[in-house]
Amino acid sequence: MRSRSTCPPPAGVASTARRQGADRRTETLVRVTVLGTGTMGAGVAKSLLREGHEVTVWNRSADKARPLADDGATVATDAAAAVQHAEVVLLTLFDTDAVVDVLEAAAGDAPTDAVWVQSSTVGTDGTETIVQLAEKYGMTLVEAMMLGTKAPAEQGKLTMLAAGPSDQLDTIDPVLDAIGAKTVRAGERVGDGTALKLAANAWIASITAATAQSLAIARALGLDPALFLDAIDGTASDSPYAHTKGEAMLSGEFAPQFALDGLRKDIGLIGEAARAAGVSTVLVDALDRVYAQASAEGHGGDDIAAVGTAF
């Protein structure tokens, strides 16, 4: 890791120090590899590059990684080559199988002191599988789950849900500072970050579907559905997320910030974890049905706001 002196950021660009509320005179620059450059991985890579980190990227479908070369990233031909000089490796992949495949392909090629950061939403069982694989290969593994969508990832404004030994999390702070507006340390056990992410995504799925339900009720009862958003604006029940997704529902503009099928996958993981913990899944099961309906109607690749079409 390297350090550099920092200058005031250009107008309109928030510095890492300001986002974290710290008065830092130097930044530590890190050699970071991002494995998986889908919606979130690509955004994270851009934020890291903007902060001056040395970034290598890889994606199974190379066409999703190549555009990042224009931003200054090194595009690797395979996962093993991507991690050869990494100090920090970010795993931003779709599911457990993808993470396992990448670890088995690349674990032996990274420096022994590299810190592997699990940022893929894989559920509690998937996390345990990955922890066991990391132990098998003698890897240093922590979690930094990402709470946010495409725009915050690209702007460095995610909320990071970190978990692992404190000294190891301290090591990756410069990386988390570059991609997140704040970091919540969920615990010292890898898996605590996943638990918090599942709880947060349950809320996201619920409030998005609830917004769709309320708009549909208002419309069906002869009102302009936008009046619902006006009614809650500024009240104790208000939510910026309800407005963001509600306005998308009203306009029918579903450019993906968080793909509906991605949330459907997460809802399944939430249900599995809740059942295993003895928690009622009556709401999760209802959410599963309504998001599945929207997906069946052709909106799986659209933003989660497209759940409104199910009402």
PDB file of C-alpha atoms in Angstrom:
ATOM      1  CA  MET A   1       0.000   0.000   0.000  1.00  0.00           C
ATOM      2  CA  ARG A   2       1.136   3.507  -0.795  1.00  0.00           C
ATOM      3  CA  SER A   3       0.316   6.909   0.635  1.00  0.00           C
ATOM      4  CA  ARG A   4      -0.181  10.206  -1.104  1.00  0.00           C
ATOM      5  CA  SER A   5      -0.896  13.748  -0.034  1.00  0.00           C
ATOM      6  CA  THR A   6      -4.381  14.899  -0.841  1.00  0.00           C
ATOM      7  CA  CYS A   7      -5.523  18.124  -2.421  1.00  0.00           C
ATOM      8  CA  PRO A   8      -8.989  19.645  -2.124  1.00  0.00           C
ATOM      9  CA  PRO A   9     -11.354  17.791  -4.455  1.00  0.00           C
ATOM     10  CA  PRO A  10     -12.867  19.491  -7.498  1.00  0.00           C
ATOM     11  CA  ALA A  11     -16.142  21.289  -6.896  1.00  0.00           C
ATOM     12  CA  GLY A  12     -18.983  18.814  -6.586  1.00  0.00           C
ATOM     13  CA  VAL A  13     -16.756  15.852  -5.760  1.00  0.00           C
ATOM     14  CA  ALA A  14     -16.886  14.605  -2.169  1.00  0.00           C
ATOM     15  CA  SER A  15     -13.534  13.596  -0.753  1.00  0.00           C
ATOM     16  CA  THR A  16     -13.036  10.345   1.092  1.00  0.00           C
ATOM     17  CA  ALA A  17     -12.178  12.298   4.230  1.00  0.00           C
ATOM     18  CA  ARG A  18     -15.361  14.326   4.092  1.00  0.00           C
ATOM     19  CA  ARG A  19     -17.527  11.267   3.526  1.00  0.00           C
ATOM     20  CA  GLN A  20     -16.070   9.609   6.585  1.00  0.00           C
ATOM     21  CA  GLY A  21     -16.044  12.736   8.711  1.00  0.00           C
ATOM     22  CA  ALA A  22     -12.283  12.489   9.242  1.00  0.00           C
ATOM     23  CA  ASP A  23      -9.544  15.074   8.770  1.00  0.00           C
ATOM     24  CA  ARG A  24      -7.060  12.983   6.817  1.00  0.00           C
ATOM     25  CA  ARG A  25      -3.873  14.431   5.395  1.00  0.00           C
ATOM     26  CA  THR A  26      -2.925  11.333   3.418  1.00  0.00           C
ATOM     27  CA  GLU A  27      -4.709   8.590   1.576  1.00  0.00           C
ATOM     28  CA  THR A  28      -3.482   5.036   1.326  1.00  0.00           C
ATOM     29  CA  LEU A  29      -3.545   3.764  -2.235  1.00  0.00           C
ATOM     30  CA  VAL A  30      -4.164   0.074  -2.737  1.00  0.00           C
ATOM     31  CA  ARG A  31      -3.775  -2.452  -5.542  1.00  0.00           C
ATOM     32  CA  VAL A  32      -7.335  -3.735  -5.802  1.00  0.00           C
ATOM     33  CA  THR A  33      -8.743  -6.496  -7.969  1.00  0.00           C
ATOM     34  CA  VAL A  34     -12.477  -6.525  -8.645  1.00  0.00           C
ATOM     35  CA  LEU A  35     -13.748  -9.957  -9.653  1.00  0.00           C
ATOM     36  CA  GLY A  36     -17.158  -9.512 -11.233  1.00  0.00           C
ATOM     37  CA  THR A  37     -18.023  -6.315 -13.102  1.00  0.00           C
ATOM     38  CA  GLY A  38     -21.775  -6.455 -13.331  1.00  0.00           C
ATOM     39  CA  THR A  39     -23.868  -3.475 -12.275  1.00  0.00           C
ATOM     40  CA  MET A  40     -22.337  -3.180  -8.815  1.00  0.00           C
ATOM     41  CA  GLY A  41     -18.818  -4.385  -9.574  1.00  0.00           C
ATOM     42  CA  ALA A  42     -18.389  -1.955 -12.450  1.00  0.00           C
ATOM     43  CA  GLY A  43     -19.616   0.935 -10.311  1.00  0.00           C
ATOM     44  CA  VAL A  44     -17.282   0.008  -7.479  1.00  0.00           C
ATOM     45  CA  ALA A  45     -14.326  -0.213  -9.870  1.00  0.00           C
ATOM     46  CA  LYS A  46     -15.064   3.290 -11.173  1.00  0.00           C
ATOM     47  CA  SER A  47     -15.168   4.698  -7.650  1.00  0.00           C
ATOM     48  CA  LEU A  48     -11.862   3.050  -6.765  1.00  0.00           C
ATOM     49  CA  LEU A  49     -10.222   4.437  -9.896  1.00  0.00           C
ATOM     50  CA  ARG A  50     -11.551   7.919  -9.211  1.00  0.00           C
ATOM     51  CA  GLU A  51      -9.884   7.841  -5.786  1.00  0.00           C
ATOM     52  CA  GLY A  52      -6.544   6.890  -7.337  1.00  0.00           C
ATOM     53  CA  HIS A  53      -6.344   3.198  -6.487  1.00  0.00           C
ATOM     54  CA  GLU A  54      -4.664   0.783  -8.892  1.00  0.00           C
ATOM     55  CA  VAL A  55      -7.495  -1.409 -10.160  1.00  0.00           C
ATOM     56  CA  THR A  56      -7.522  -4.683 -12.080  1.00  0.00           C
ATOM     57  CA  VAL A  57     -10.860  -6.102 -13.190  1.00  0.00           C
ATOM     58  CA  TRP A  58     -12.121  -9.409 -14.485  1.00  0.00           C
ATOM     59  CA  ASN A  59     -15.530 -10.688 -15.495  1.00  0.00           C
ATOM     60  CA  ARG A  60     -16.641 -14.032 -16.863  1.00  0.00           C
ATOM     61  CA  SER A  61     -18.260 -12.165 -19.768  1.00  0.00           C
ATOM     62  CA  ALA A  62     -15.312 -10.051 -20.872  1.00  0.00           C
ATOM     63  CA  ASP A  63     -17.470  -7.476 -22.651  1.00  0.00           C
ATOM     64  CA  LYS A  64     -18.669  -6.234 -19.254  1.00  0.00           C
ATOM     65  CA  ALA A  65     -15.106  -5.619 -18.079  1.00  0.00           C
ATOM     66  CA  ARG A  66     -13.524  -4.083 -21.192  1.00  0.00           C
ATOM     67  CA  PRO A  67     -15.211  -0.649 -20.941  1.00  0.00           C
ATOM     68  CA  LEU A  68     -13.470  -0.094 -17.599  1.00  0.00           C
ATOM     69  CA  ALA A  69     -10.157   0.136 -19.446  1.00  0.00           C
ATOM     70  CA  ASP A  70     -11.299   3.584 -20.594  1.00  0.00           C
ATOM     71  CA  ASP A  71     -11.485   4.594 -16.925  1.00  0.00           C
ATOM     72  CA  GLY A  72      -7.946   3.378 -16.267  1.00  0.00           C
ATOM     73  CA  ALA A  73      -8.487  -0.199 -15.105  1.00  0.00           C
ATOM     74  CA  THR A  74      -6.322  -3.115 -16.163  1.00  0.00           C
ATOM     75  CA  VAL A  75      -8.564  -5.779 -17.702  1.00  0.00           C
ATOM     76  CA  ALA A  76      -7.358  -9.313 -16.952  1.00  0.00           C
ATOM     77  CA  THR A  77      -8.025 -12.281 -19.195  1.00  0.00           C
ATOM     78  CA  ASP A  78      -8.786 -14.641 -16.322  1.00  0.00           C
ATOM     79  CA  ALA A  79      -9.376 -14.540 -12.585  1.00  0.00           C
ATOM     80  CA  ALA A  80      -6.006 -16.077 -11.722  1.00  0.00           C
ATOM     81  CA  ALA A  81      -4.114 -13.419 -13.654  1.00  0.00           C
ATOM     82  CA  ALA A  82      -6.280 -10.699 -12.136  1.00  0.00           C
ATOM     83  CA  VAL A  83      -5.245 -11.432  -8.543  1.00  0.00           C
ATOM     84  CA  GLN A  84      -1.490 -11.979  -9.019  1.00  0.00           C
ATOM     85  CA  HIS A  85      -0.445  -8.599  -7.599  1.00  0.00           C
ATOM     86  CA  ALA A  86      -3.522  -7.738  -5.545  1.00  0.00           C
ATOM     87  CA  GLU A  87      -3.421  -6.414  -2.010  1.00  0.00           C
ATOM     88  CA  VAL A  88      -7.214  -6.522  -1.778  1.00  0.00           C
ATOM     89  CA  VAL A  89      -9.555  -8.707  -3.839  1.00  0.00           C
ATOM     90  CA  LEU A  90     -13.227  -7.744  -4.044  1.00  0.00           C
ATOM     91  CA  LEU A  91     -15.685 -10.520  -4.866  1.00  0.00           C
ATOM     92  CA  THR A  92     -18.701  -8.856  -6.495  1.00  0.00           C
ATOM     93  CA  LEU A  93     -20.376 -11.871  -8.052  1.00  0.00           C
ATOM     94  CA  PHE A  94     -23.966 -13.069  -8.446  1.00  0.00           C
ATOM     95  CA  ASP A  95     -24.231 -16.165  -6.286  1.00  0.00           C
ATOM     96  CA  THR A  96     -22.425 -18.838  -4.280  1.00  0.00           C
ATOM     97  CA  ASP A  97     -21.545 -20.978  -7.287  1.00  0.00           C
ATOM     98  CA  ALA A  98     -19.877 -18.037  -9.012  1.00  0.00           C
ATOM     99  CA  VAL A  99     -17.840 -17.192  -5.904  1.00  0.00           C
ATOM    100  CA  VAL A 100     -16.768 -20.809  -5.385  1.00  0.00           C
ATOM    101  CA  ASP A 101     -15.715 -21.159  -9.031  1.00  0.00           C
ATOM    102  CA  VAL A 102     -13.602 -18.002  -8.838  1.00  0.00           C
ATOM    103  CA  LEU A 103     -11.965 -18.913  -5.533  1.00  0.00           C
ATOM    104  CA  GLU A 104     -11.030 -22.352  -6.782  1.00  0.00           C
ATOM    105  CA  ALA A 105      -9.604 -20.851  -9.970  1.00  0.00           C
ATOM    106  CA  ALA A 106      -7.656 -17.993  -8.396  1.00  0.00           C
ATOM    107  CA  ALA A 107      -6.949 -18.636  -4.708  1.00  0.00           C
ATOM    108  CA  GLY A 108      -3.484 -20.030  -5.316  1.00  0.00           C
ATOM    109  CA  ASP A 109      -2.381 -17.151  -7.524  1.00  0.00           C
ATOM    110  CA  ALA A 110      -2.852 -14.206  -5.152  1.00  0.00           C
ATOM    111  CA  PRO A 111      -0.138 -12.997  -2.766  1.00  0.00           C
ATOM    112  CA  THR A 112      -0.362 -14.822   0.545  1.00  0.00           C
ATOM    113  CA  ASP A 113      -1.072 -11.587   2.424  1.00  0.00           C
ATOM    114  CA  ALA A 114      -3.905 -10.474   0.132  1.00  0.00           C
ATOM    115  CA  VAL A 115      -7.213  -9.726   1.844  1.00  0.00           C
ATOM    116  CA  TRP A 116     -10.220 -11.247   0.099  1.00  0.00           C
ATOM    117  CA  VAL A 117     -13.405  -9.224   0.566  1.00  0.00           C
ATOM    118  CA  GLN A 118     -16.668 -11.111   0.114  1.00  0.00           C
ATOM    119  CA  SER A 119     -19.233  -8.618  -1.207  1.00  0.00           C
ATOM    120  CA  SER A 120     -21.604 -10.997  -3.002  1.00  0.00           C
ATOM    121  CA  THR A 121     -25.081 -11.632  -1.582  1.00  0.00           C
ATOM    122  CA  VAL A 122     -24.982 -15.404  -1.111  1.00  0.00           C
ATOM    123  CA  GLY A 123     -27.026 -16.011   2.039  1.00  0.00           C
ATOM    124  CA  THR A 124     -26.038 -17.705   5.258  1.00  0.00           C
ATOM    125  CA  ASP A 125     -25.412 -21.176   3.834  1.00  0.00           C
ATOM    126  CA  GLY A 126     -23.425 -19.761   0.936  1.00  0.00           C
ATOM    127  CA  THR A 127     -21.317 -17.713   3.308  1.00  0.00           C
ATOM    128  CA  GLU A 128     -20.459 -20.806   5.336  1.00  0.00           C
ATOM    129  CA  THR A 129     -19.404 -22.597   2.149  1.00  0.00           C
ATOM    130  CA  ILE A 130     -17.127 -19.691   1.212  1.00  0.00           C
ATOM    131  CA  VAL A 131     -15.648 -19.476   4.720  1.00  0.00           C
ATOM    132  CA  GLN A 132     -14.772 -23.174   4.595  1.00  0.00           C
ATOM    133  CA  LEU A 133     -13.171 -22.759   1.172  1.00  0.00           C
ATOM    134  CA  ALA A 134     -11.130 -19.792   2.393  1.00  0.00           C
ATOM    135  CA  GLU A 135      -9.891 -21.855   5.329  1.00  0.00           C
ATOM    136  CA  LYS A 136      -8.951 -24.669   2.950  1.00  0.00           C
ATOM    137  CA  TYR A 137      -6.781 -22.319   0.893  1.00  0.00           C
ATOM    138  CA  GLY A 138      -5.404 -20.343   3.855  1.00  0.00           C
ATOM    139  CA  MET A 139      -6.963 -17.099   2.653  1.00  0.00           C
ATOM    140  CA  THR A 140      -7.655 -13.983   4.713  1.00  0.00           C
ATOM    141  CA  LEU A 141     -11.391 -13.430   4.232  1.00  0.00           C
ATOM    142  CA  VAL A 142     -13.615 -10.591   5.445  1.00  0.00           C
ATOM    143  CA  GLU A 143     -17.025  -9.300   4.423  1.00  0.00           C
ATOM    144  CA  ALA A 144     -18.049  -5.927   3.058  1.00  0.00           C
ATOM    145  CA  MET A 145     -21.594  -6.235   1.804  1.00  0.00           C
ATOM    146  CA  MET A 146     -22.879  -3.392  -0.343  1.00  0.00           C
ATOM    147  CA  LEU A 147     -26.101  -1.596   0.513  1.00  0.00           C
ATOM    148  CA  GLY A 148     -27.130   0.549  -2.417  1.00  0.00           C
ATOM    149  CA  THR A 149     -27.679   0.377  -6.151  1.00  0.00           C
ATOM    150  CA  LYS A 150     -25.939   1.317  -9.388  1.00  0.00           C
ATOM    151  CA  ALA A 151     -25.790   5.089  -8.901  1.00  0.00           C
ATOM    152  CA  PRO A 152     -24.372   5.014  -5.341  1.00  0.00           C
ATOM    153  CA  ALA A 153     -21.820   2.406  -6.445  1.00  0.00           C
ATOM    154  CA  GLU A 154     -20.619   4.696  -9.223  1.00  0.00           C
ATOM    155  CA  GLN A 155     -20.617   7.739  -6.931  1.00  0.00           C
ATOM    156  CA  GLY A 156     -18.789   6.108  -4.015  1.00  0.00           C
ATOM    157  CA  LYS A 157     -21.867   6.510  -1.812  1.00  0.00           C
ATOM    158  CA  LEU A 158     -22.698   2.943  -0.848  1.00  0.00           C
ATOM    159  CA  THR A 159     -23.225   1.870   2.732  1.00  0.00           C
ATOM    160  CA  MET A 160     -20.764  -0.922   3.464  1.00  0.00           C
ATOM    161  CA  LEU A 161     -21.737  -3.671   5.903  1.00  0.00           C
ATOM    162  CA  ALA A 162     -18.395  -5.031   7.063  1.00  0.00           C
ATOM    163  CA  ALA A 163     -17.590  -8.043   9.203  1.00  0.00           C
ATOM    164  CA  GLY A 164     -14.405  -9.782  10.276  1.00  0.00           C
ATOM    165  CA  PRO A 165     -11.539  -9.276  12.715  1.00  0.00           C
ATOM    166  CA  SER A 166     -11.034  -5.564  13.423  1.00  0.00           C
ATOM    167  CA  ASP A 167      -7.379  -5.517  12.380  1.00  0.00           C
ATOM    168  CA  GLN A 168      -8.239  -7.030   9.007  1.00  0.00           C
ATOM    169  CA  LEU A 169     -11.070  -4.557   8.474  1.00  0.00           C
ATOM    170  CA  ASP A 170      -8.682  -1.726   9.334  1.00  0.00           C
ATOM    171  CA  THR A 171      -6.499  -2.912   6.450  1.00  0.00           C
ATOM    172  CA  ILE A 172      -9.282  -2.491   3.902  1.00  0.00           C
ATOM    173  CA  ASP A 173     -10.591   0.842   5.230  1.00  0.00           C
ATOM    174  CA  PRO A 174      -9.049   2.808   2.312  1.00  0.00           C
ATOM    175  CA  VAL A 175     -10.972   0.603  -0.115  1.00  0.00           C
ATOM    176  CA  LEU A 176     -14.246   0.911   1.773  1.00  0.00           C
ATOM    177  CA  ASP A 177     -13.760   4.671   2.074  1.00  0.00           C
ATOM    178  CA  ALA A 178     -13.468   4.916  -1.714  1.00  0.00           C
ATOM    179  CA  ILE A 179     -16.683   3.075  -2.458  1.00  0.00           C
ATOM    180  CA  GLY A 180     -18.870   3.916   0.509  1.00  0.00           C
ATOM    181  CA  ALA A 181     -20.308   6.978   2.201  1.00  0.00           C
ATOM    182  CA  LYS A 182     -20.191   5.067   5.468  1.00  0.00           C
ATOM    183  CA  THR A 183     -19.210   1.691   6.841  1.00  0.00           C
ATOM    184  CA  VAL A 184     -21.201  -0.211   9.453  1.00  0.00           C
ATOM    185  CA  ARG A 185     -19.172  -2.884  11.229  1.00  0.00           C
ATOM    186  CA  ALA A 186     -21.645  -5.686  11.833  1.00  0.00           C
ATOM    187  CA  GLY A 187     -19.362  -7.914  13.887  1.00  0.00           C
ATOM    188  CA  GLU A 188     -16.083  -9.815  13.976  1.00  0.00           C
ATOM    189  CA  ARG A 189     -17.521 -12.997  12.456  1.00  0.00           C
ATOM    190  CA  VAL A 190     -17.625 -13.416   8.688  1.00  0.00           C
ATOM    191  CA  GLY A 191     -21.343 -13.924   8.202  1.00  0.00           C
ATOM    192  CA  ASP A 192     -22.489 -11.000  10.327  1.00  0.00           C
ATOM    193  CA  GLY A 193     -22.320  -8.726   7.289  1.00  0.00           C
ATOM    194  CA  THR A 194     -24.453 -11.155   5.315  1.00  0.00           C
ATOM    195  CA  ALA A 195     -27.007 -11.321   8.132  1.00  0.00           C
ATOM    196  CA  LEU A 196     -27.320  -7.531   8.147  1.00  0.00           C
ATOM    197  CA  LYS A 197     -27.560  -7.415   4.345  1.00  0.00           C
ATOM    198  CA  LEU A 198     -30.402  -9.940   4.346  1.00  0.00           C
ATOM    199  CA  ALA A 199     -32.271  -7.896   6.954  1.00  0.00           C
ATOM    200  CA  ALA A 200     -31.743  -4.723   4.899  1.00  0.00           C
ATOM    201  CA  ASN A 201     -32.820  -6.343   1.639  1.00  0.00           C
ATOM    202  CA  ALA A 202     -35.971  -7.654   3.316  1.00  0.00           C
ATOM    203  CA  TRP A 203     -36.813  -4.024   4.069  1.00  0.00           C
ATOM    204  CA  ILE A 204     -35.991  -2.926   0.501  1.00  0.00           C
ATOM    205  CA  ALA A 205     -38.193  -5.645  -0.996  1.00  0.00           C
ATOM    206  CA  SER A 206     -40.998  -4.794   1.423  1.00  0.00           C
ATOM    207  CA  ILE A 207     -41.031  -1.026   0.996  1.00  0.00           C
ATOM    208  CA  THR A 208     -40.825  -1.279  -2.797  1.00  0.00           C
ATOM    209  CA  ALA A 209     -43.748  -3.702  -2.965  1.00  0.00           C
ATOM    210  CA  ALA A 210     -45.703  -1.684  -0.386  1.00  0.00           C
ATOM    211  CA  THR A 211     -45.238   1.460  -2.470  1.00  0.00           C
ATOM    212  CA  ALA A 212     -46.546  -0.389  -5.523  1.00  0.00           C
ATOM    213  CA  GLN A 213     -49.546  -1.650  -3.544  1.00  0.00           C
ATOM    214  CA  SER A 214     -50.453   1.830  -2.285  1.00  0.00           C
ATOM    215  CA  LEU A 215     -50.153   3.397  -5.739  1.00  0.00           C
ATOM    216  CA  ALA A 216     -52.342   0.646  -7.195  1.00  0.00           C
ATOM    217  CA  ILE A 217     -54.999   1.137  -4.506  1.00  0.00           C
ATOM    218  CA  ALA A 218     -55.070   4.903  -5.054  1.00  0.00           C
ATOM    219  CA  ARG A 219     -55.413   4.442  -8.818  1.00  0.00           C
ATOM    220  CA  ALA A 220     -58.126   1.785  -8.500  1.00  0.00           C
ATOM    221  CA  LEU A 221     -60.165   4.044  -6.199  1.00  0.00           C
ATOM    222  CA  GLY A 222     -60.199   6.809  -8.778  1.00  0.00           C
ATOM    223  CA  LEU A 223     -57.332   8.968  -7.538  1.00  0.00           C
ATOM    224  CA  ASP A 224     -54.215  10.253  -9.206  1.00  0.00           C
ATOM    225  CA  PRO A 225     -51.736   7.757  -7.675  1.00  0.00           C
ATOM    226  CA  ALA A 226     -49.129  10.499  -7.341  1.00  0.00           C
ATOM    227  CA  LEU A 227     -51.279  11.876  -4.526  1.00  0.00           C
ATOM    228  CA  PHE A 228     -50.089   9.002  -2.343  1.00  0.00           C
ATOM    229  CA  LEU A 229     -46.493  10.217  -2.624  1.00  0.00           C
ATOM    230  CA  ASP A 230     -47.663  13.775  -1.934  1.00  0.00           C
ATOM    231  CA  ALA A 231     -49.553  12.590   1.142  1.00  0.00           C
ATOM    232  CA  ILE A 232     -46.581  10.902   2.806  1.00  0.00           C
ATOM    233  CA  ASP A 233     -44.076  13.573   1.811  1.00  0.00           C
ATOM    234  CA  GLY A 234     -42.433  15.016   4.917  1.00  0.00           C
ATOM    235  CA  THR A 235     -44.416  12.875   7.350  1.00  0.00           C
ATOM    236  CA  ALA A 236     -43.109  10.367   9.877  1.00  0.00           C
ATOM    237  CA  SER A 237     -44.008   7.584   7.428  1.00  0.00           C
ATOM    238  CA  ASP A 238     -42.092   9.159   4.536  1.00  0.00           C
ATOM    239  CA  SER A 239     -39.167   7.425   2.841  1.00  0.00           C
ATOM    240  CA  PRO A 240     -36.889   8.707   0.082  1.00  0.00           C
ATOM    241  CA  TYR A 241     -36.887   5.172  -1.311  1.00  0.00           C
ATOM    242  CA  ALA A 242     -40.675   5.204  -1.670  1.00  0.00           C
ATOM    243  CA  HIS A 243     -40.395   8.369  -3.773  1.00  0.00           C
ATOM    244  CA  THR A 244     -37.526   7.056  -5.905  1.00  0.00           C
ATOM    245  CA  LYS A 245     -39.250   3.782  -6.720  1.00  0.00           C
ATOM    246  CA  GLY A 246     -42.750   5.253  -6.721  1.00  0.00           C
ATOM    247  CA  GLU A 247     -41.820   7.858  -9.313  1.00  0.00           C
ATOM    248  CA  ALA A 248     -40.316   5.119 -11.482  1.00  0.00           C
ATOM    249  CA  MET A 249     -43.551   3.147 -11.171  1.00  0.00           C
ATOM    250  CA  LEU A 250     -45.600   6.178 -12.198  1.00  0.00           C
ATOM    251  CA  SER A 251     -43.400   6.913 -15.215  1.00  0.00           C
ATOM    252  CA  GLY A 252     -42.941   3.295 -16.252  1.00  0.00           C
ATOM    253  CA  GLU A 253     -39.189   3.894 -16.530  1.00  0.00           C
ATOM    254  CA  PHE A 254     -37.465   0.770 -15.241  1.00  0.00           C
ATOM    255  CA  ALA A 255     -33.815   1.194 -16.239  1.00  0.00           C
ATOM    256  CA  PRO A 256     -32.123  -1.218 -13.822  1.00  0.00           C
ATOM    257  CA  GLN A 257     -30.478   0.181 -10.723  1.00  0.00           C
ATOM    258  CA  PHE A 258     -31.180  -3.091  -8.902  1.00  0.00           C
ATOM    259  CA  ALA A 259     -32.439  -5.831 -11.225  1.00  0.00           C
ATOM    260  CA  LEU A 260     -35.699  -7.438 -10.176  1.00  0.00           C
ATOM    261  CA  ASP A 261     -34.401 -10.982 -10.634  1.00  0.00           C
ATOM    262  CA  GLY A 262     -31.428 -10.129  -8.437  1.00  0.00           C
ATOM    263  CA  LEU A 263     -33.778  -9.138  -5.625  1.00  0.00           C
ATOM    264  CA  ARG A 264     -35.842 -12.274  -6.269  1.00  0.00           C
ATOM    265  CA  LYS A 265     -32.704 -14.309  -5.654  1.00  0.00           C
ATOM    266  CA  ASP A 266     -32.092 -12.392  -2.437  1.00  0.00           C
ATOM    267  CA  ILE A 267     -35.688 -12.907  -1.275  1.00  0.00           C
ATOM    268  CA  GLY A 268     -35.102 -16.643  -1.587  1.00  0.00           C
ATOM    269  CA  LEU A 269     -31.976 -16.340   0.564  1.00  0.00           C
ATOM    270  CA  ILE A 270     -33.867 -14.232   3.107  1.00  0.00           C
ATOM    271  CA  GLY A 271     -36.573 -16.874   3.342  1.00  0.00           C
ATOM    272  CA  GLU A 272     -34.047 -19.677   3.809  1.00  0.00           C
ATOM    273  CA  ALA A 273     -32.238 -17.804   6.576  1.00  0.00           C
ATOM    274  CA  ALA A 274     -35.464 -16.809   8.326  1.00  0.00           C
ATOM    275  CA  ARG A 275     -36.862 -20.340   8.302  1.00  0.00           C
ATOM    276  CA  ALA A 276     -33.591 -21.751   9.618  1.00  0.00           C
ATOM    277  CA  ALA A 277     -33.695 -19.201  12.450  1.00  0.00           C
ATOM    278  CA  GLY A 278     -37.312 -19.950  13.319  1.00  0.00           C
ATOM    279  CA  VAL A 279     -38.708 -16.631  12.058  1.00  0.00           C
ATOM    280  CA  SER A 280     -42.106 -16.474  10.355  1.00  0.00           C
ATOM    281  CA  THR A 281     -41.804 -15.966   6.596  1.00  0.00           C
ATOM    282  CA  VAL A 282     -45.402 -14.950   5.946  1.00  0.00           C
ATOM    283  CA  LEU A 283     -44.324 -11.590   4.482  1.00  0.00           C
ATOM    284  CA  VAL A 284     -41.258 -12.964   2.705  1.00  0.00           C
ATOM    285  CA  ASP A 285     -43.404 -15.626   1.033  1.00  0.00           C
ATOM    286  CA  ALA A 286     -45.843 -12.982  -0.195  1.00  0.00           C
ATOM    287  CA  LEU A 287     -42.958 -10.897  -1.532  1.00  0.00           C
ATOM    288  CA  ASP A 288     -41.577 -13.931  -3.321  1.00  0.00           C
ATOM    289  CA  ARG A 289     -44.893 -14.428  -5.115  1.00  0.00           C
ATOM    290  CA  VAL A 290     -45.347 -10.826  -6.200  1.00  0.00           C
ATOM    291  CA  TYR A 291     -41.784 -10.380  -7.489  1.00  0.00           C
ATOM    292  CA  ALA A 292     -42.041 -13.753  -9.268  1.00  0.00           C
ATOM    293  CA  GLN A 293     -45.192 -12.521 -11.002  1.00  0.00           C
ATOM    294  CA  ALA A 294     -43.455  -9.375 -12.247  1.00  0.00           C
ATOM    295  CA  SER A 295     -40.547 -11.479 -13.472  1.00  0.00           C
ATOM    296  CA  ALA A 296     -42.880 -13.862 -15.286  1.00  0.00           C
ATOM    297  CA  GLU A 297     -44.372 -10.864 -17.064  1.00  0.00           C
ATOM    298  CA  GLY A 298     -40.952 -10.099 -18.546  1.00  0.00           C
ATOM    299  CA  HIS A 299     -39.497  -7.661 -16.020  1.00  0.00           C
ATOM    300  CA  GLY A 300     -36.739  -9.793 -14.513  1.00  0.00           C
ATOM    301  CA  GLY A 301     -33.998  -7.636 -16.017  1.00  0.00           C
ATOM    302  CA  ASP A 302     -35.738  -4.370 -15.189  1.00  0.00           C
ATOM    303  CA  ASP A 303     -35.386  -2.365 -12.000  1.00  0.00           C
ATOM    304  CA  ILE A 304     -37.168  -3.634  -8.906  1.00  0.00           C
ATOM    305  CA  ALA A 305     -39.665  -0.791  -9.352  1.00  0.00           C
ATOM    306  CA  ALA A 306     -41.183  -2.977 -12.078  1.00  0.00           C
ATOM    307  CA  VAL A 307     -42.791  -4.980  -9.274  1.00  0.00           C
ATOM    308  CA  GLY A 308     -45.532  -2.378  -9.674  1.00  0.00           C
ATOM    309  CA  THR A 309     -46.658  -4.192 -12.826  1.00  0.00           C
ATOM    310  CA  ALA A 310     -47.787  -7.103 -10.643  1.00  0.00           C
ATOM    311  CA  PHE A 311     -50.498  -4.909  -9.103  1.00  0.00           C
TER     312      PHE A 311
END
